């Protein structure tokens, strides 16, 4: 025989009850079917009770919804009219009783534990009555008659001796289909009790054990026991097989799919459990048994679970060191006061013992421990007991962890690079569970980071915030959209764009924005935003593996990097302002990223998508020294000088550079040499020299006065230079020379200026907006290394940013 338990959602609607009918009727051997209350009803019964207790007359409306919900279900699941009317009558009789109890509670404004237990029992009593009339030949039983509890520390615990005997008697002979309400029980005195929230699983396990069932099946609304809570981790997947120990460890730590006490009785009798999906009955589900079967996955752990309701209590004092009996007194005191402890940690120095309890038990724990150690505290041997609330406990579980080195290292390394500090941790010698406590606000991020790092077999996620979605950012979004399926398939990498912003608005979506529509969405529905607001939202989202991508040219946006990096958000900047700001700031940002194990990348600051900074880093990392750099680094200026002709005067060439999208939004930044100076400073710094923008010697070709005033003034005045440039151009043409705006660095000394290069110079042939850089090093001495190509343009810059993003994915 088998015992099948169907949870709330499995009996929560007409369709699901009809699925239950189909599943049960297809089984040939005898079965006991245990059902929960209709999904959500237990909560609603309790809510209505609390409203009635508080004298809130709206409880009547809540109650009438409970009535309507049950009547609707009956209407849908029992087609035969006569039978339906009979069931309606029986159910209404129960609901009338319940209505009277609520009225009593409302009138006396009091709800005892006994009354509350009576009220919730109606959920399972009614659901079992309905389902027993749906499944052919099902015989309905009342579990209050055979599941018996006794009270211990304010809790009802099962009296197994009595219960087992009553079950054996009740189910002899065993009907083909027995229908049993889950969750509910009664005391020896006959008062209604229950097995605790989620307790229907336990009812089923108790029955399976007492009757030596072949198997216990838990039918629910997911395909099986998953690697993590699927409501938090979207990439969680079903675990094929678990051992009893693994399942016990996982559900004890909050994996809601099985009520924790369920496992022990069946484990004791070696009855396997299968977790199955009522809504997808052909899925294999999860098989839980004694045997440890090596599955195909290489995963070192089986699953992750968590409890968000955690308070850490610390008893401390130098007077504890080496004293025998302190822990005995701590735990005796807690036990006497009915406080359950779910994690303990004590360092070998023995000067403190820390343990985790539920937040609701915290104040009592502190009080009773302070009383217990009053004398020691008065003598100064021990300090006051300390409680830290609003924490969460996470456990990673798996029997494969035994004797496998490196798991704790990987776990804590992952948390470290997510910027999450571990407040306490514990691992027992059985090595099947490592538990640790963190701040509650980091829970989601911790679960995602750990899942990502231990169950990488599915795919890896990077969460991107993109600031600036104009030319470069817009292009980047498009490139990501097109490339995404390939990245998922070939590299197992998912780029989730979780936020985008322009100068005034922003939109965010933790699950990832739709890249086809997000820019329109930003325009239509974006919330008002500023750089500061953007930063706050990113930190609030506190999402794992996150990367801030700055495609703006804005100072205020670059000012956000430090705080973002300090919160373990990597930064990829097309914006040059930060890397070319004060040397002190540049170094601080790089150091912060290094300390935190994340990245601050800005390859596109120089030469757009050309691999200049990475190449220099590779040279330096392999022991080379960069001695000299000579480069044309302004795609805009090069474009302008290459475009000048008899027909195109200087001012028009500038305008064309802007229209082509080569120049900075304000072309004066290019023409004043500022853009090149920034780039040169960044290169010199990456080459290992301490350089500030002021250190760069500049030989400019436009008088300073042209940069004063507004941008409009500039456009008006600049035409005044056309004639001078035309004259110079003709002269150069005659000498077969060309203008190049050259940046130079030699042993740290930097300069920029306009040069006239002849046909033998490597810079002479440099078409369009191209950049060129010659790198002379100790190794590349006689013939410098040359990198040449498009040095400006939205698509190549976006591609460079994209490459930086991908390199972040590869390092984690
Ligand atoms: P039922 O009403 O069938 O007893 P529950 O709501 O008690 O169902 O438990 C099933 C739910 O548990 C799933 O819908 C899922 O959201 C949640 N859950 C939490 N952790 C896990 C996990 N590790 N694997 C599967 N489900 C989990
Ligand atoms: N109906 C009860 C609850 O919601 C028991 C159960 O569903 O297992 O807690
Ligand atoms: Mg449940």
JSON list of N, CA and C in Angstrom, two decimals, residues 546-551 554-555 557-566 568-605 613-614 617 682 685-686 800-801 803-805 807-809 811-812:
[
{"chain": "A", "resi": 546, "resn": "UNK", "atom": "N", "xyz": [26.30, 41.87, -9.54]},
{"chain": "A", "resi": 546, "resn": "UNK", "atom": "CA", "xyz": [25.81, 43.03, -10.27]},
{"chain": "A", "resi": 546, "resn": "UNK", "atom": "C", "xyz": [26.94, 43.89, -10.82]},
{"chain": "A", "resi": 547, "resn": "UNK", "atom": "N", "xyz": [26.64, 44.50, -11.96]},
{"chain": "A", "resi": 547, "resn": "UNK", "atom": "CA", "xyz": [27.62, 45.31, -12.67]},
{"chain": "A", "resi": 547, "resn": "UNK", "atom": "C", "xyz": [26.95, 46.63, -13.05]},
{"chain": "A", "resi": 548, "resn": "UNK", "atom": "N", "xyz": [27.62, 47.71, -12.71]},
{"chain": "A", "resi": 548, "resn": "UNK", "atom": "CA", "xyz": [27.12, 49.03, -13.11]},
{"chain": "A", "resi": 548, "resn": "UNK", "atom": "C", "xyz": [27.88, 49.42, -14.38]},
{"chain": "A", "resi": 549, "resn": "UNK", "atom": "N", "xyz": [27.12, 49.71, -15.44]},
{"chain": "A", "resi": 549, "resn": "UNK", "atom": "CA", "xyz": [27.74, 50.04, -16.71]},
{"chain": "A", "resi": 549, "resn": "UNK", "atom": "C", "xyz": [27.46, 51.51, -16.99]},
{"chain": "A", "resi": 550, "resn": "UNK", "atom": "N", "xyz": [28.53, 52.31, -17.03]},
{"chain": "A", "resi": 550, "resn": "UNK", "atom": "CA", "xyz": [28.35, 53.75, -17.20]},
{"chain": "A", "resi": 550, "resn": "UNK", "atom": "C", "xyz": [28.65, 54.14, -18.65]},
{"chain": "A", "resi": 551, "resn": "UNK", "atom": "N", "xyz": [27.61, 54.40, -19.41]},
{"chain": "A", "resi": 551, "resn": "UNK", "atom": "CA", "xyz": [27.78, 54.85, -20.79]},
{"chain": "A", "resi": 551, "resn": "UNK", "atom": "C", "xyz": [27.47, 56.33, -20.89]},
{"chain": "A", "resi": 554, "resn": "UNK", "atom": "N", "xyz": [29.15, 61.74, -17.73]},
{"chain": "A", "resi": 554, "resn": "UNK", "atom": "CA", "xyz": [28.70, 62.61, -16.66]},
{"chain": "A", "resi": 554, "resn": "UNK", "atom": "C", "xyz": [29.54, 62.46, -15.38]},
{"chain": "A", "resi": 555, "resn": "UNK", "atom": "N", "xyz": [29.93, 63.59, -14.84]},
{"chain": "A", "resi": 555, "resn": "UNK", "atom": "CA", "xyz": [30.75, 63.59, -13.62]},
{"chain": "A", "resi": 555, "resn": "UNK", "atom": "C", "xyz": [29.99, 62.98, -12.44]},
{"chain": "A", "resi": 557, "resn": "UNK", "atom": "N", "xyz": [27.67, 60.86, -12.36]},
{"chain": "A", "resi": 557, "resn": "UNK", "atom": "CA", "xyz": [27.53, 59.40, -12.45]},
{"chain": "A", "resi": 557, "resn": "UNK", "atom": "C", "xyz": [28.85, 58.74, -12.06]},
{"chain": "A", "resi": 558, "resn": "UNK", "atom": "N", "xyz": [29.97, 59.34, -12.51]},
{"chain": "A", "resi": 558, "resn": "UNK", "atom": "CA", "xyz": [31.25, 58.72, -12.16]},
{"chain": "A", "resi": 558, "resn": "UNK", "atom": "C", "xyz": [31.54, 58.84, -10.67]},
{"chain": "A", "resi": 559, "resn": "UNK", "atom": "N", "xyz": [30.93, 59.82, -10.03]},
{"chain": "A", "resi": 559, "resn": "UNK", "atom": "CA", "xyz": [31.10, 59.95, -8.58]},
{"chain": "A", "resi": 559, "resn": "UNK", "atom": "C", "xyz": [30.45, 58.82, -7.80]},
{"chain": "A", "resi": 560, "resn": "UNK", "atom": "N", "xyz": [29.60, 58.02, -8.47]},
{"chain": "A", "resi": 560, "resn": "UNK", "atom": "CA", "xyz": [28.91, 56.93, -7.76]},
{"chain": "A", "resi": 560, "resn": "UNK", "atom": "C", "xyz": [29.79, 55.70, -7.60]},
{"chain": "A", "resi": 561, "resn": "UNK", "atom": "N", "xyz": [30.86, 55.61, -8.41]},
{"chain": "A", "resi": 561, "resn": "UNK", "atom": "CA", "xyz": [31.59, 54.33, -8.47]},
{"chain": "A", "resi": 561, "resn": "UNK", "atom": "C", "xyz": [32.07, 53.86, -7.10]},
{"chain": "A", "resi": 562, "resn": "UNK", "atom": "N", "xyz": [32.61, 54.82, -6.33]},
{"chain": "A", "resi": 562, "resn": "UNK", "atom": "CA", "xyz": [33.26, 54.39, -5.10]},
{"chain": "A", "resi": 562, "resn": "UNK", "atom": "C", "xyz": [32.27, 53.64, -4.19]},
{"chain": "A", "resi": 563, "resn": "UNK", "atom": "N", "xyz": [31.10, 54.24, -4.03]},
{"chain": "A", "resi": 563, "resn": "UNK", "atom": "CA", "xyz": [30.14, 53.59, -3.15]},
{"chain": "A", "resi": 563, "resn": "UNK", "atom": "C", "xyz": [29.63, 52.28, -3.74]},
{"chain": "A", "resi": 564, "resn": "UNK", "atom": "N", "xyz": [29.46, 52.27, -5.05]},
{"chain": "A", "resi": 564, "resn": "UNK", "atom": "CA", "xyz": [29.00, 51.03, -5.69]},
{"chain": "A", "resi": 564, "resn": "UNK", "atom": "C", "xyz": [30.04, 49.93, -5.48]},
{"chain": "A", "resi": 565, "resn": "UNK", "atom": "N", "xyz": [31.30, 50.26, -5.75]},
{"chain": "A", "resi": 565, "resn": "UNK", "atom": "CA", "xyz": [32.36, 49.25, -5.58]},
{"chain": "A", "resi": 565, "resn": "UNK", "atom": "C", "xyz": [32.41, 48.79, -4.12]},
{"chain": "A", "resi": 566, "resn": "UNK", "atom": "N", "xyz": [32.23, 49.73, -3.22]},
{"chain": "A", "resi": 566, "resn": "UNK", "atom": "CA", "xyz": [32.26, 49.36, -1.80]},
{"chain": "A", "resi": 566, "resn": "UNK", "atom": "C", "xyz": [31.10, 48.46, -1.43]},
{"chain": "A", "resi": 568, "resn": "UNK", "atom": "N", "xyz": [30.25, 46.04, -3.47]},
{"chain": "A", "resi": 568, "resn": "UNK", "atom": "CA", "xyz": [30.51, 44.88, -4.33]},
{"chain": "A", "resi": 568, "resn": "UNK", "atom": "C", "xyz": [29.75, 44.88, -5.66]},
{"chain": "A", "resi": 569, "resn": "UNK", "atom": "N", "xyz": [29.50, 46.07, -6.16]},
{"chain": "A", "resi": 569, "resn": "UNK", "atom": "CA", "xyz": [28.96, 46.17, -7.51]},
{"chain": "A", "resi": 569, "resn": "UNK", "atom": "C", "xyz": [30.16, 46.48, -8.43]},
{"chain": "A", "resi": 570, "resn": "UNK", "atom": "N", "xyz": [30.45, 45.61, -9.39]},
{"chain": "A", "resi": 570, "resn": "UNK", "atom": "CA", "xyz": [31.54, 45.89, -10.34]},
{"chain": "A", "resi": 570, "resn": "UNK", "atom": "C", "xyz": [31.15, 47.09, -11.20]},
{"chain": "A", "resi": 571, "resn": "UNK", "atom": "N", "xyz": [32.16, 47.78, -11.74]},
{"chain": "A", "resi": 571, "resn": "UNK", "atom": "CA", "xyz": [31.87, 48.94, -12.59]},
{"chain": "A", "resi": 571, "resn": "UNK", "atom": "C", "xyz": [32.58, 48.77, -13.93]},
{"chain": "A", "resi": 572, "resn": "UNK", "atom": "N", "xyz": [31.82, 48.96, -15.00]},
{"chain": "A", "resi": 572, "resn": "UNK", "atom": "CA", "xyz": [32.40, 49.03, -16.34]},
{"chain": "A", "resi": 572, "resn": "UNK", "atom": "C", "xyz": [32.09, 50.43, -16.85]},
{"chain": "A", "resi": 573, "resn": "UNK", "atom": "N", "xyz": [33.13, 51.20, -17.14]},
{"chain": "A", "resi": 573, "resn": "UNK", "atom": "CA", "xyz": [32.90, 52.59, -17.51]},
{"chain": "A", "resi": 573, "resn": "UNK", "atom": "C", "xyz": [33.38, 52.88, -18.93]},
{"chain": "A", "resi": 574, "resn": "UNK", "atom": "N", "xyz": [32.45, 53.42, -19.73]},
{"chain": "A", "resi": 574, "resn": "UNK", "atom": "CA", "xyz": [32.89, 54.02, -20.98]},
{"chain": "A", "resi": 574, "resn": "UNK", "atom": "C", "xyz": [33.22, 55.48, -20.67]},
{"chain": "A", "resi": 575, "resn": "UNK", "atom": "N", "xyz": [32.67, 55.96, -19.58]},
{"chain": "A", "resi": 575, "resn": "UNK", "atom": "CA", "xyz": [32.90, 57.31, -19.08]},
{"chain": "A", "resi": 575, "resn": "UNK", "atom": "C", "xyz": [34.34, 57.42, -18.59]},
{"chain": "A", "resi": 576, "resn": "UNK", "atom": "N", "xyz": [35.07, 58.44, -19.11]},
{"chain": "A", "resi": 576, "resn": "UNK", "atom": "CA", "xyz": [36.50, 58.53, -18.79]},
{"chain": "A", "resi": 576, "resn": "UNK", "atom": "C", "xyz": [36.77, 59.34, -17.53]},
{"chain": "A", "resi": 577, "resn": "UNK", "atom": "N", "xyz": [35.74, 59.97, -16.98]},
{"chain": "A", "resi": 577, "resn": "UNK", "atom": "CA", "xyz": [36.01, 60.97, -15.95]},
{"chain": "A", "resi": 577, "resn": "UNK", "atom": "C", "xyz": [36.69, 60.38, -14.72]},
{"chain": "A", "resi": 578, "resn": "UNK", "atom": "N", "xyz": [36.23, 59.20, -14.28]},
{"chain": "A", "resi": 578, "resn": "UNK", "atom": "CA", "xyz": [36.80, 58.65, -13.04]},
{"chain": "A", "resi": 578, "resn": "UNK", "atom": "C", "xyz": [38.26, 58.24, -13.22]},
{"chain": "A", "resi": 579, "resn": "UNK", "atom": "N", "xyz": [38.54, 57.51, -14.29]},
{"chain": "A", "resi": 579, "resn": "UNK", "atom": "CA", "xyz": [39.91, 57.01, -14.45]},
{"chain": "A", "resi": 579, "resn": "UNK", "atom": "C", "xyz": [40.90, 58.13, -14.71]},
{"chain": "A", "resi": 580, "resn": "UNK", "atom": "N", "xyz": [40.38, 59.31, -15.19]},
{"chain": "A", "resi": 580, "resn": "UNK", "atom": "CA", "xyz": [41.30, 60.42, -15.46]},
{"chain": "A", "resi": 580, "resn": "UNK", "atom": "C", "xyz": [41.18, 61.51, -14.39]},
{"chain": "A", "resi": 581, "resn": "UNK", "atom": "N", "xyz": [40.41, 61.23, -13.34]},
{"chain": "A", "resi": 581, "resn": "UNK", "atom": "CA", "xyz": [40.30, 62.22, -12.26]},
{"chain": "A", "resi": 581, "resn": "UNK", "atom": "C", "xyz": [41.61, 62.22, -11.47]},
{"chain": "A", "resi": 582, "resn": "UNK", "atom": "N", "xyz": [41.61, 62.69, -10.24]},
{"chain": "A", "resi": 582, "resn": "UNK", "atom": "CA", "xyz": [42.88, 62.75, -9.52]},
{"chain": "A", "resi": 582, "resn": "UNK", "atom": "C", "xyz": [43.47, 61.34, -9.39]},
{"chain": "A", "resi": 583, "resn": "UNK", "atom": "N", "xyz": [44.78, 61.29, -9.37]},
{"chain": "A", "resi": 583, "resn": "UNK", "atom": "CA", "xyz": [45.46, 59.99, -9.27]},
{"chain": "A", "resi": 583, "resn": "UNK", "atom": "C", "xyz": [44.98, 59.25, -8.02]},
{"chain": "A", "resi": 584, "resn": "UNK", "atom": "N", "xyz": [44.79, 60.02, -6.97]},
{"chain": "A", "resi": 584, "resn": "UNK", "atom": "CA", "xyz": [44.37, 59.44, -5.70]},
{"chain": "A", "resi": 584, "resn": "UNK", "atom": "C", "xyz": [43.03, 58.70, -5.86]},
{"chain": "A", "resi": 585, "resn": "UNK", "atom": "N", "xyz": [42.10, 59.36, -6.56]},
{"chain": "A", "resi": 585, "resn": "UNK", "atom": "CA", "xyz": [40.78, 58.75, -6.76]},
{"chain": "A", "resi": 585, "resn": "UNK", "atom": "C", "xyz": [40.88, 57.51, -7.65]},
{"chain": "A", "resi": 586, "resn": "UNK", "atom": "N", "xyz": [41.67, 57.63, -8.72]},
{"chain": "A", "resi": 586, "resn": "UNK", "atom": "CA", "xyz": [41.86, 56.50, -9.64]},
{"chain": "A", "resi": 586, "resn": "UNK", "atom": "C", "xyz": [42.39, 55.28, -8.89]},
{"chain": "A", "resi": 587, "resn": "UNK", "atom": "N", "xyz": [43.41, 55.51, -8.07]},
{"chain": "A", "resi": 587, "resn": "UNK", "atom": "CA", "xyz": [44.01, 54.39, -7.33]},
{"chain": "A", "resi": 587, "resn": "UNK", "atom": "C", "xyz": [43.01, 53.83, -6.31]},
{"chain": "A", "resi": 588, "resn": "UNK", "atom": "N", "xyz": [42.28, 54.74, -5.68]},
{"chain": "A", "resi": 588, "resn": "UNK", "atom": "CA", "xyz": [41.33, 54.29, -4.65]},
{"chain": "A", "resi": 588, "resn": "UNK", "atom": "C", "xyz": [40.28, 53.36, -5.28]},
{"chain": "A", "resi": 589, "resn": "UNK", "atom": "N", "xyz": [39.78, 53.74, -6.45]},
{"chain": "A", "resi": 589, "resn": "UNK", "atom": "CA", "xyz": [38.76, 52.91, -7.10]},
{"chain": "A", "resi": 589, "resn": "UNK", "atom": "C", "xyz": [39.34, 51.55, -7.48]},
{"chain": "A", "resi": 590, "resn": "UNK", "atom": "N", "xyz": [40.55, 51.56, -8.01]},
{"chain": "A", "resi": 590, "resn": "UNK", "atom": "CA", "xyz": [41.16, 50.28, -8.41]},
{"chain": "A", "resi": 590, "resn": "UNK", "atom": "C", "xyz": [41.42, 49.39, -7.20]},
{"chain": "A", "resi": 591, "resn": "UNK", "atom": "N", "xyz": [41.90, 50.03, -6.14]},
{"chain": "A", "resi": 591, "resn": "UNK", "atom": "CA", "xyz": [42.21, 49.25, -4.92]},
{"chain": "A", "resi": 591, "resn": "UNK", "atom": "C", "xyz": [40.93, 48.69, -4.31]},
{"chain": "A", "resi": 592, "resn": "UNK", "atom": "N", "xyz": [39.88, 49.52, -4.29]},
{"chain": "A", "resi": 592, "resn": "UNK", "atom": "CA", "xyz": [38.61, 49.05, -3.71]},
{"chain": "A", "resi": 592, "resn": "UNK", "atom": "C", "xyz": [38.14, 47.81, -4.46]},
{"chain": "A", "resi": 593, "resn": "UNK", "atom": "N", "xyz": [38.18, 47.90, -5.78]},
{"chain": "A", "resi": 593, "resn": "UNK", "atom": "CA", "xyz": [37.72, 46.75, -6.58]},
{"chain": "A", "resi": 593, "resn": "UNK", "atom": "C", "xyz": [38.58, 45.53, -6.26]},
{"chain": "A", "resi": 594, "resn": "UNK", "atom": "N", "xyz": [39.89, 45.75, -6.15]},
{"chain": "A", "resi": 594, "resn": "UNK", "atom": "CA", "xyz": [40.78, 44.61, -5.91]},
{"chain": "A", "resi": 594, "resn": "UNK", "atom": "C", "xyz": [40.49, 43.97, -4.54]},
{"chain": "A", "resi": 595, "resn": "UNK", "atom": "N", "xyz": [40.37, 44.83, -3.53]},
{"chain": "A", "resi": 595, "resn": "UNK", "atom": "CA", "xyz": [40.10, 44.30, -2.19]},
{"chain": "A", "resi": 595, "resn": "UNK", "atom": "C", "xyz": [38.81, 43.52, -2.14]},
{"chain": "A", "resi": 596, "resn": "UNK", "atom": "N", "xyz": [37.84, 43.97, -2.89]},
{"chain": "A", "resi": 596, "resn": "UNK", "atom": "CA", "xyz": [36.52, 43.35, -2.80]},
{"chain": "A", "resi": 596, "resn": "UNK", "atom": "C", "xyz": [36.36, 42.18, -3.77]},
{"chain": "A", "resi": 597, "resn": "UNK", "atom": "N", "xyz": [37.39, 41.91, -4.53]},
{"chain": "A", "resi": 597, "resn": "UNK", "atom": "CA", "xyz": [37.32, 40.78, -5.46]},
{"chain": "A", "resi": 597, "resn": "UNK", "atom": "C", "xyz": [36.36, 41.02, -6.61]},
{"chain": "A", "resi": 598, "resn": "UNK", "atom": "N", "xyz": [36.18, 42.30, -6.97]},
{"chain": "A", "resi": 598, "resn": "UNK", "atom": "CA", "xyz": [35.31, 42.61, -8.10]},
{"chain": "A", "resi": 598, "resn": "UNK", "atom": "C", "xyz": [36.11, 43.40, -9.13]},
{"chain": "A", "resi": 599, "resn": "UNK", "atom": "N", "xyz": [35.46, 44.01, -10.11]},
{"chain": "A", "resi": 599, "resn": "UNK", "atom": "CA", "xyz": [36.20, 44.65, -11.19]},
{"chain": "A", "resi": 599, "resn": "UNK", "atom": "C", "xyz": [35.80, 46.10, -11.40]},
{"chain": "A", "resi": 600, "resn": "UNK", "atom": "N", "xyz": [36.80, 46.89, -11.75]},
{"chain": "A", "resi": 600, "resn": "UNK", "atom": "CA", "xyz": [36.57, 48.25, -12.24]},
{"chain": "A", "resi": 600, "resn": "UNK", "atom": "C", "xyz": [37.27, 48.30, -13.59]},
{"chain": "A", "resi": 601, "resn": "UNK", "atom": "N", "xyz": [36.50, 48.27, -14.67]},
{"chain": "A", "resi": 601, "resn": "UNK", "atom": "CA", "xyz": [37.08, 48.15, -16.01]},
{"chain": "A", "resi": 601, "resn": "UNK", "atom": "C", "xyz": [36.70, 49.36, -16.86]},
{"chain": "A", "resi": 602, "resn": "UNK", "atom": "N", "xyz": [37.67, 49.79, -17.70]},
{"chain": "A", "resi": 602, "resn": "UNK", "atom": "CA", "xyz": [37.39, 50.98, -18.51]},
{"chain": "A", "resi": 602, "resn": "UNK", "atom": "C", "xyz": [38.16, 50.92, -19.82]},
{"chain": "A", "resi": 603, "resn": "UNK", "atom": "N", "xyz": [38.22, 49.73, -20.40]},
{"chain": "A", "resi": 603, "resn": "UNK", "atom": "CA", "xyz": [38.98, 49.54, -21.64]},
{"chain": "A", "resi": 603, "resn": "UNK", "atom": "C", "xyz": [38.57, 50.56, -22.70]},
{"chain": "A", "resi": 604, "resn": "UNK", "atom": "N", "xyz": [37.30, 50.91, -22.77]},
{"chain": "A", "resi": 604, "resn": "UNK", "atom": "CA", "xyz": [36.86, 51.80, -23.85]},
{"chain": "A", "resi": 604, "resn": "UNK", "atom": "C", "xyz": [37.20, 53.26, -23.59]},
{"chain": "A", "resi": 605, "resn": "UNK", "atom": "N", "xyz": [37.83, 53.55, -22.45]},
{"chain": "A", "resi": 605, "resn": "UNK", "atom": "CA", "xyz": [38.23, 54.95, -22.20]},
{"chain": "A", "resi": 605, "resn": "UNK", "atom": "C", "xyz": [39.25, 55.41, -23.23]},
{"chain": "A", "resi": 613, "resn": "UNK", "atom": "N", "xyz": [44.21, 48.96, -23.26]},
{"chain": "A", "resi": 613, "resn": "UNK", "atom": "CA", "xyz": [44.51, 48.85, -21.83]},
{"chain": "A", "resi": 613, "resn": "UNK", "atom": "C", "xyz": [44.76, 47.39, -21.45]},
{"chain": "A", "resi": 614, "resn": "UNK", "atom": "N", "xyz": [43.93, 46.50, -21.96]},
{"chain": "A", "resi": 614, "resn": "UNK", "atom": "CA", "xyz": [44.15, 45.08, -21.64]},
{"chain": "A", "resi": 614, "resn": "UNK", "atom": "C", "xyz": [45.51, 44.60, -22.13]},
{"chain": "A", "resi": 617, "resn": "UNK", "atom": "N", "xyz": [48.15, 45.87, -19.85]},
{"chain": "A", "resi": 617, "resn": "UNK", "atom": "CA", "xyz": [48.14, 45.10, -18.59]},
{"chain": "A", "resi": 617, "resn": "UNK", "atom": "C", "xyz": [48.79, 43.74, -18.77]},
{"chain": "A", "resi": 682, "resn": "UNK", "atom": "N", "xyz": [45.20, 58.35, -18.54]},
{"chain": "A", "resi": 682, "resn": "UNK", "atom": "CA", "xyz": [44.76, 56.99, -18.19]},
{"chain": "A", "resi": 682, "resn": "UNK", "atom": "C", "xyz": [45.81, 55.97, -18.64]},
{"chain": "A", "resi": 685, "resn": "UNK", "atom": "N", "xyz": [48.94, 56.11, -16.51]},
{"chain": "A", "resi": 685, "resn": "UNK", "atom": "CA", "xyz": [48.69, 55.48, -15.21]},
{"chain": "A", "resi": 685, "resn": "UNK", "atom": "C", "xyz": [48.68, 53.97, -15.34]},
{"chain": "A", "resi": 686, "resn": "UNK", "atom": "N", "xyz": [48.01, 53.48, -16.38]},
{"chain": "A", "resi": 686, "resn": "UNK", "atom": "CA", "xyz": [47.96, 52.03, -16.56]},
{"chain": "A", "resi": 686, "resn": "UNK", "atom": "C", "xyz": [49.35, 51.49, -16.88]},
{"chain": "A", "resi": 800, "resn": "UNK", "atom": "N", "xyz": [33.24, 47.19, -27.03]},
{"chain": "A", "resi": 800, "resn": "UNK", "atom": "CA", "xyz": [34.30, 47.17, -26.02]},
{"chain": "A", "resi": 800, "resn": "UNK", "atom": "C", "xyz": [33.73, 47.07, -24.62]},
{"chain": "A", "resi": 801, "resn": "UNK", "atom": "N", "xyz": [32.64, 47.79, -24.39]},
{"chain": "A", "resi": 801, "resn": "UNK", "atom": "CA", "xyz": [31.98, 47.71, -23.08]},
{"chain": "A", "resi": 801, "resn": "UNK", "atom": "C", "xyz": [31.46, 46.29, -22.87]},
{"chain": "A", "resi": 803, "resn": "UNK", "atom": "N", "xyz": [32.65, 43.59, -24.10]},
{"chain": "A", "resi": 803, "resn": "UNK", "atom": "CA", "xyz": [33.77, 42.69, -23.81]},
{"chain": "A", "resi": 803, "resn": "UNK", "atom": "C", "xyz": [34.19, 42.80, -22.34]},
{"chain": "A", "resi": 804, "resn": "UNK", "atom": "N", "xyz": [34.19, 44.02, -21.81]},
{"chain": "A", "resi": 804, "resn": "UNK", "atom": "CA", "xyz": [34.51, 44.19, -20.38]},
{"chain": "A", "resi": 804, "resn": "UNK", "atom": "C", "xyz": [33.50, 43.44, -19.51]},
{"chain": "A", "resi": 805, "resn": "UNK", "atom": "N", "xyz": [32.23, 43.52, -19.89]},
{"chain": "A", "resi": 805, "resn": "UNK", "atom": "CA", "xyz": [31.18, 42.84, -19.11]},
{"chain": "A", "resi": 805, "resn": "UNK", "atom": "C", "xyz": [31.43, 41.33, -19.12]},
{"chain": "A", "resi": 807, "resn": "UNK", "atom": "N", "xyz": [34.17, 39.81, -19.57]},
{"chain": "A", "resi": 807, "resn": "UNK", "atom": "CA", "xyz": [35.36, 39.41, -18.82]},
{"chain": "A", "resi": 807, "resn": "UNK", "atom": "C", "xyz": [35.04, 39.35, -17.33]},
{"chain": "A", "resi": 808, "resn": "UNK", "atom": "N", "xyz": [34.07, 40.09, -16.87]},
{"chain": "A", "resi": 808, "resn": "UNK", "atom": "CA", "xyz": [33.67, 39.98, -15.47]},
{"chain": "A", "resi": 808, "resn": "UNK", "atom": "C", "xyz": [33.02, 38.62, -15.22]},
{"chain": "A", "resi": 809, "resn": "UNK", "atom": "N", "xyz": [32.21, 38.18, -16.16]},
{"chain": "A", "resi": 809, "resn": "UNK", "atom": "CA", "xyz": [31.56, 36.88, -16.00]},
{"chain": "A", "resi": 809, "resn": "UNK", "atom": "C", "xyz": [32.61, 35.78, -15.91]},
{"chain": "A", "resi": 811, "resn": "UNK", "atom": "N", "xyz": [35.61, 35.84, -14.68]},
{"chain": "A", "resi": 811, "resn": "UNK", "atom": "CA", "xyz": [36.50, 35.75, -13.53]},
{"chain": "A", "resi": 811, "resn": "UNK", "atom": "C", "xyz": [35.82, 35.18, -12.30]},
{"chain": "A", "resi": 812, "resn": "UNK", "atom": "N", "xyz": [34.50, 35.08, -12.30]},
{"chain": "A", "resi": 812, "resn": "UNK", "atom": "CA", "xyz": [33.87, 34.63, -11.06]},
{"chain": "A", "resi": 812, "resn": "UNK", "atom": "C", "xyz": [33.69, 33.13, -11.00]}
]
